[in-house]
C-alpha atoms as one frame of an Amber mdcrd trajectory, in Angstrom:
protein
   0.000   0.000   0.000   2.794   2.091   1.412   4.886   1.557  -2.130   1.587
   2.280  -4.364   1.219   5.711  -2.493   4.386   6.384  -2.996   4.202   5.147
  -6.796   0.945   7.961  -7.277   2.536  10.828  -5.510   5.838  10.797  -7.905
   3.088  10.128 -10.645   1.505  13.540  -9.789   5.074  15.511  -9.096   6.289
  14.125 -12.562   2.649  15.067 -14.457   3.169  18.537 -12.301   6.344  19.033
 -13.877   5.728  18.173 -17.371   2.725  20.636 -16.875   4.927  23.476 -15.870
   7.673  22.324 -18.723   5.272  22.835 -21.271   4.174  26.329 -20.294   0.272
  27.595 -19.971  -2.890  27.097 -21.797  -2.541  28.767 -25.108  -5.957  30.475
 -24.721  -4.770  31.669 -21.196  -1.786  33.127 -22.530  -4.308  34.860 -25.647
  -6.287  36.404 -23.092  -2.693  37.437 -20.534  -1.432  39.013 -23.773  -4.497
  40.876 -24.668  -4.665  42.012 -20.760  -1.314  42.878 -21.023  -2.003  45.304
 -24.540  -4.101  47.873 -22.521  -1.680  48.498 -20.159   0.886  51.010 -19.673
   3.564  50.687 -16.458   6.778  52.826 -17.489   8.918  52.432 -14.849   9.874
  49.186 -13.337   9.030  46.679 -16.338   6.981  44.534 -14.718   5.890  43.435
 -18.128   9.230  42.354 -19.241   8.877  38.994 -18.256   5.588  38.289 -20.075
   7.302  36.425 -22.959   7.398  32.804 -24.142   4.561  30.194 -23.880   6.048
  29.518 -20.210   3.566  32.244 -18.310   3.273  29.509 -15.577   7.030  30.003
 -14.756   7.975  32.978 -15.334   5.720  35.842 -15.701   5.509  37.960 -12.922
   1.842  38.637 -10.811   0.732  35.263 -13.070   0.260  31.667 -10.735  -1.282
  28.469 -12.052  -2.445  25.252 -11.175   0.196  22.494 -11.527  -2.029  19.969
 -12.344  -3.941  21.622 -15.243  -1.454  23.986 -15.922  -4.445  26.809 -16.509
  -3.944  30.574 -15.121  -5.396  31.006 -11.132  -4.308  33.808 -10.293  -3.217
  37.584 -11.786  -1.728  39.420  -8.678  -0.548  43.148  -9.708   0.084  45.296
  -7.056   1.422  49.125  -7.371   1.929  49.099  -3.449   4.214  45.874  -2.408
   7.315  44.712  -1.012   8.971  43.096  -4.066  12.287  43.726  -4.571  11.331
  45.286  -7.870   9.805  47.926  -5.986  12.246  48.785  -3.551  15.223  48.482
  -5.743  13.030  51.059  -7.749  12.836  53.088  -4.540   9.355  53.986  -5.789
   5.945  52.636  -5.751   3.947  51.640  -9.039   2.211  53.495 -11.837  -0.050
  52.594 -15.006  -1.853  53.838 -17.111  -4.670  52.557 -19.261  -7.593  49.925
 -18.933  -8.663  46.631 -18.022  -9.394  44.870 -21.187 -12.361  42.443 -21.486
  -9.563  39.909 -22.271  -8.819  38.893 -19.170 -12.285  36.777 -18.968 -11.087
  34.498 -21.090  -9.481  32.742 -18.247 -12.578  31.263 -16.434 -10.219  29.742
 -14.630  -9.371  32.655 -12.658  -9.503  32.902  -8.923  -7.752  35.732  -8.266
  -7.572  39.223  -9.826  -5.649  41.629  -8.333  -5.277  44.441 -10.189  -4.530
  47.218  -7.209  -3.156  50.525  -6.601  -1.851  51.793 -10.059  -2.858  54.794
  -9.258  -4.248  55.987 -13.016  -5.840  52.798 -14.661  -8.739  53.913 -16.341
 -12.043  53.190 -17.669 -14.887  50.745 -16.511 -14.959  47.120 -15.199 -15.740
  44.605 -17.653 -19.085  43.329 -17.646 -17.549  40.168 -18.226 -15.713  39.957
 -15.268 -18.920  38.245 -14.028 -18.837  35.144 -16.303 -15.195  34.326 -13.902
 -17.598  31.578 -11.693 -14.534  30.747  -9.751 -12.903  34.250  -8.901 -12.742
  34.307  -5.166 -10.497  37.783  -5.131 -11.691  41.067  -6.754  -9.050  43.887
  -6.104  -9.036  46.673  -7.708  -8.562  49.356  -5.355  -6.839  52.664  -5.597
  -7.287  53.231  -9.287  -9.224  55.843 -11.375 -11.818  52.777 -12.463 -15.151
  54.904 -13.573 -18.560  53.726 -13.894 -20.941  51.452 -12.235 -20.432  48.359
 -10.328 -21.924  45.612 -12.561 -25.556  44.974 -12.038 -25.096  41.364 -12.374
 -22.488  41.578  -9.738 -24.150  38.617  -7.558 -23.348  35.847 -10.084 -19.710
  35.427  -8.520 -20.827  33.600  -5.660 -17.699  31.783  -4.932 -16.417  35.815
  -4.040 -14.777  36.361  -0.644 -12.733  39.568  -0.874 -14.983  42.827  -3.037
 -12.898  45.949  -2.958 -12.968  48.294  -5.049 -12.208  51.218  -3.048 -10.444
  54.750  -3.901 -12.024  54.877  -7.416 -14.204  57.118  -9.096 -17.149  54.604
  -9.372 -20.705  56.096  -9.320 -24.346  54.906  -9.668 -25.670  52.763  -7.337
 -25.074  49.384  -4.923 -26.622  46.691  -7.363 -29.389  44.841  -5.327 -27.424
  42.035  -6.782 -24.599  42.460  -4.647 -26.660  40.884  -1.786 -26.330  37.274
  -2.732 -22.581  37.171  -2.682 -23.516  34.865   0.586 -19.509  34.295   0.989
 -18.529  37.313   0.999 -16.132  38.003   3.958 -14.357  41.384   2.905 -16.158
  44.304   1.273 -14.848  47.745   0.368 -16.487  50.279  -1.677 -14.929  53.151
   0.176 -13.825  56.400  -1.456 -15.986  56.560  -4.803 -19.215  58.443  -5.956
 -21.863  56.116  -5.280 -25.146  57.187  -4.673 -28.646  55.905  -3.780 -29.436
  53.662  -0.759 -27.805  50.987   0.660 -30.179  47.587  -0.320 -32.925  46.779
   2.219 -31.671  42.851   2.472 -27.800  43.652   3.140 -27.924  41.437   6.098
 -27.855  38.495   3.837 -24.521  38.909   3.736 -23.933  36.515   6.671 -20.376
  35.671   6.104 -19.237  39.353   6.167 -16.261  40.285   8.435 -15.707  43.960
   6.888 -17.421  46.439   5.553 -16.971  49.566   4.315 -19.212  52.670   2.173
 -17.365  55.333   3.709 -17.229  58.249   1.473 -19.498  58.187  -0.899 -22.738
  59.917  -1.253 -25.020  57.430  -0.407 -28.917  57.946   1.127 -31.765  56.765
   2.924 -31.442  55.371   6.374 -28.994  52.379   7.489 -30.983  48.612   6.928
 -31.778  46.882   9.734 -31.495  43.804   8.284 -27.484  44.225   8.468 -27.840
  43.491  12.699 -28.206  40.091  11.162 -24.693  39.405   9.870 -23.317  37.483
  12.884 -19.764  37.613  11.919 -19.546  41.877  11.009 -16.624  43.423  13.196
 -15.790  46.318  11.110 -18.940  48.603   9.616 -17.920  51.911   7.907 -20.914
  53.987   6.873 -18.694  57.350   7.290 -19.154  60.703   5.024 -22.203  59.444
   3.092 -25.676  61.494   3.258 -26.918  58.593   5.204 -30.729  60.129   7.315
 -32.679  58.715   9.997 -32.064  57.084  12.843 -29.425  54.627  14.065 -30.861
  51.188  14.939 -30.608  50.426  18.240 -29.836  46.638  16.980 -26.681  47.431
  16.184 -25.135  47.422  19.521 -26.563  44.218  19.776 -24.051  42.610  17.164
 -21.905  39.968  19.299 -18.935  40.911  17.058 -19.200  44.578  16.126 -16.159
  46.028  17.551 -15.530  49.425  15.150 -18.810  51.344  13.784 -18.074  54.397
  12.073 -21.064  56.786  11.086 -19.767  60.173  11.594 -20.560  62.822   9.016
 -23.939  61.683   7.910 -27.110  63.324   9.139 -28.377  60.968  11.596 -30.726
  62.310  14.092 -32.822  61.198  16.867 -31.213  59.830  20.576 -27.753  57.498
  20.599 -28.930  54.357  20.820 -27.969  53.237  24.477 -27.172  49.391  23.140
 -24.085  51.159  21.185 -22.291  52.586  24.669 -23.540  49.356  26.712 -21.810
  46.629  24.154 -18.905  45.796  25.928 -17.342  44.201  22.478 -17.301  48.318
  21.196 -13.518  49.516  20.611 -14.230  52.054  18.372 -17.085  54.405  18.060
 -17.418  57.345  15.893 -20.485  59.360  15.883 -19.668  62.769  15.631 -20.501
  65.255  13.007 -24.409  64.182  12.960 -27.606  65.689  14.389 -27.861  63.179
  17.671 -29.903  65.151  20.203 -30.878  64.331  23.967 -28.719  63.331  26.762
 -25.525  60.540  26.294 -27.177  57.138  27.887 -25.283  56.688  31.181 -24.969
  53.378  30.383 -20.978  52.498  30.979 -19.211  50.948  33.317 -16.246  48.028
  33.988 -16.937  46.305  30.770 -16.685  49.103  29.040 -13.247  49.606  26.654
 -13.336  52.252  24.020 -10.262  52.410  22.322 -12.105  55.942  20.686 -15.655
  57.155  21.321 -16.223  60.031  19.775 -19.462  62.209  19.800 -18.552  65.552
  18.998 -20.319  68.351  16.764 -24.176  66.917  17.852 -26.981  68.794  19.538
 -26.228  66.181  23.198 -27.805  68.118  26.340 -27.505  66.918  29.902 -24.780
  65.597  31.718 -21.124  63.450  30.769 -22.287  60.108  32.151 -20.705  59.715
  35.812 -20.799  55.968  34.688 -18.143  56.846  32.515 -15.504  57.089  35.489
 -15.993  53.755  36.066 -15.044  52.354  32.376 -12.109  50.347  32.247 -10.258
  52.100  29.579 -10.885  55.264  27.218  -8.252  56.041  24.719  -9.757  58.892
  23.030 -12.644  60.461  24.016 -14.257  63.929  21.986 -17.579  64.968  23.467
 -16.668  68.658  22.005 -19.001  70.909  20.132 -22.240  69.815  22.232 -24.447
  71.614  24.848 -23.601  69.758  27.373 -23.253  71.307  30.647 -22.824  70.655
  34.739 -19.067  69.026  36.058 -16.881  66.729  34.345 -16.726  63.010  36.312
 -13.131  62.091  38.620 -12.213  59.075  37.685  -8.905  57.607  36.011 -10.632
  57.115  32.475 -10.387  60.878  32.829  -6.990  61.180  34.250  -5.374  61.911
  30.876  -7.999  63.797  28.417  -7.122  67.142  27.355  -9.360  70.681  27.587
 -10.377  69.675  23.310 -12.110  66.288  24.435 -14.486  68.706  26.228 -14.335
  72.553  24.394 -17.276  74.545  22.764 -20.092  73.135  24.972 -22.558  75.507
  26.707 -21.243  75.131  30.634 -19.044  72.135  31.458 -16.549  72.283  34.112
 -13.479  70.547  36.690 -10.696  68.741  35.427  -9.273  69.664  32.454 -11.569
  72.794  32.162 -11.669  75.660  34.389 -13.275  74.512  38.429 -16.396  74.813
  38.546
């Protein structure tokens, strides 16, 4: 038994090798060449190396399988480690588009295409048909456009960003039934409308983040659902309503950012009671009443930040009692009446406190 095994594996390392030997799949090398056409990188000749039939070997950013010898994975980075890069003492640059030609290779798993800086022009509409791509990168490019409506057909998709784009139109409803979705990132482009109503079926989610974009309408309930969400960005939108109180609810949430929206309405006292919270950020909204006094031991905000609302009342005496604050910024309120003693308090500075109507003691003036 022992001698058969042995007999299979150097079957599969010798078929492996003659794999490799004989270079790729002559369509995936078609469609790597035709990639390759609309693209422009000047400086460090990354490109240089796409020659031959051996593009399993040799060419750089290009991995394949070594039993079928078919293309896996295209992984071009402008921001890496590579010796290229740092021999180059400089960071990449291209210019150009992504050609359609890279769908040819519905083999693909992988497409990284990140951080050019000036790559141009929309995604394929193709780039759909890829049934096995588990990585989409394209961040940090000038990609223009929409997102493709059809977006939701890649269900095998685990990583979504496209952040730091110029991207507009809206989140395709679509986008909702990439149910393995772990990491997505639409951050820093000009997408508008709402965020869809059934979000929360996302429930393998980790990450994600709409930050600054110009998005609408009121945050979904339905995203309390997503069990596994640590990290929820919904920062410098146009984002109206208020702030389900489910949220703070979320076993995993850790980070929620929201500030610079137009949220109004009270601070839902869940959010300041979750003792999984590290980082809050609600400032820069319309939040009105008093902050819950809600805090205590459990409590560990790496930053909580509430500044420029319409808060009234009191700080929270329960605050002195949290186990740690990093950075706290309840400026630009009208909050009023003496600051809490406490060692969470020990090292904040007069700006966690400025511009409200009467506060007072330690690190303002005594009251």
């Amino acid at each position: 038994m022992a001698r058969h095994s042995l007999l299979l594996l150097a079957a599969a390392i010798l078929a492996a090798a003659v794999v490799a030997a004989s270079g790729c799949s002559p369509s995936d090398r078609e469609a790597l060449l035709g990639f390759r056409q609309a693209l422009n990188e000047p400086y460090l000749g990354l490109f240089n190396s796409w020659t031959g039939s051996k593009c399993c070997v040799n060419w750089y950013g290009v991995s394949c399988d070594a039993a079928t010898g078919r293309v896996t994975d295209v992984n071009l980075r402008g921001e890496s480690e590579d010796p290229i890069f740092e021999k180059a003492g400089r960071s990449g640059y291209m210019t150009g588009k992504l050609s359609p030609a890279i769908c040819g290779i519905d083999t693909l798993t992988t497409l990284v295409v990140a951080d050019w800086k000036d790559i141009s022009g929309e995604i394929p509409a193709c780039i759909t048909s890829l049934s096995s791509l588990r990585i989409l990168d394209l961040i940090g490019n000038k990609f223009s456009g929409e997102i493709p409506s059809d977006i939701g057909r890649l269900n095998r998709l685990t990583v979504l960003n496209l952040a730091d784009n110029t991207i507009a139109g809206k989140i395709p409803p679509s986008i909702t039934q990439l149910t393995s979705l772990k990491h997505l990132d639409l951050s820093n482009n000009l997408l508008t409308g709402e965020i869809p109503e059934n979000f929360g079926n996302l429930a393998m989610l980790s990450r994600a983040l709409l930050n600054r974009n110009q998005l609408t309408g009121s945050i979904p309930v339905s995203i309390s659902k997503i069990y596994r969400l640590a990290d929820l960005d919904l920062s410098m939108n146009r984002l109206t309503g208020s702030v389900p109180f489910e949220l703070g609810k979320m076993p995993v949430l850790s980070v929620l950012n929201l500030d610079s929206n137009s949220f109004k309405g009270l601070i839902p006292e869940s959010l300041l009671s979750n003792g999984g919270m590290g980082i809050l950020n609600l400032s820069r909204n319309g939040f009105e009443g008093s902050i819950p006094d809600v805090f205590g031991s459990h409590s560990y905000f790496m930053a909580l930040d509430l500044s420029y609302n319409n808060l009234k009342g009191r700080v929270p005496t329960s605050l002195a009692s949290a186990k740690y604050i990093g950075h706290l910024d309840l400026s630009h309120n009208h909050l009023c009446g003496s600051i809490p003693v406490g060692e969470p308090f020990d090292h904040l500075e007069a700006s966690s406190f400025g511009f409200n109507d009467c506060l007072c003691g330690n690190p303002l003036k005594t009251c």
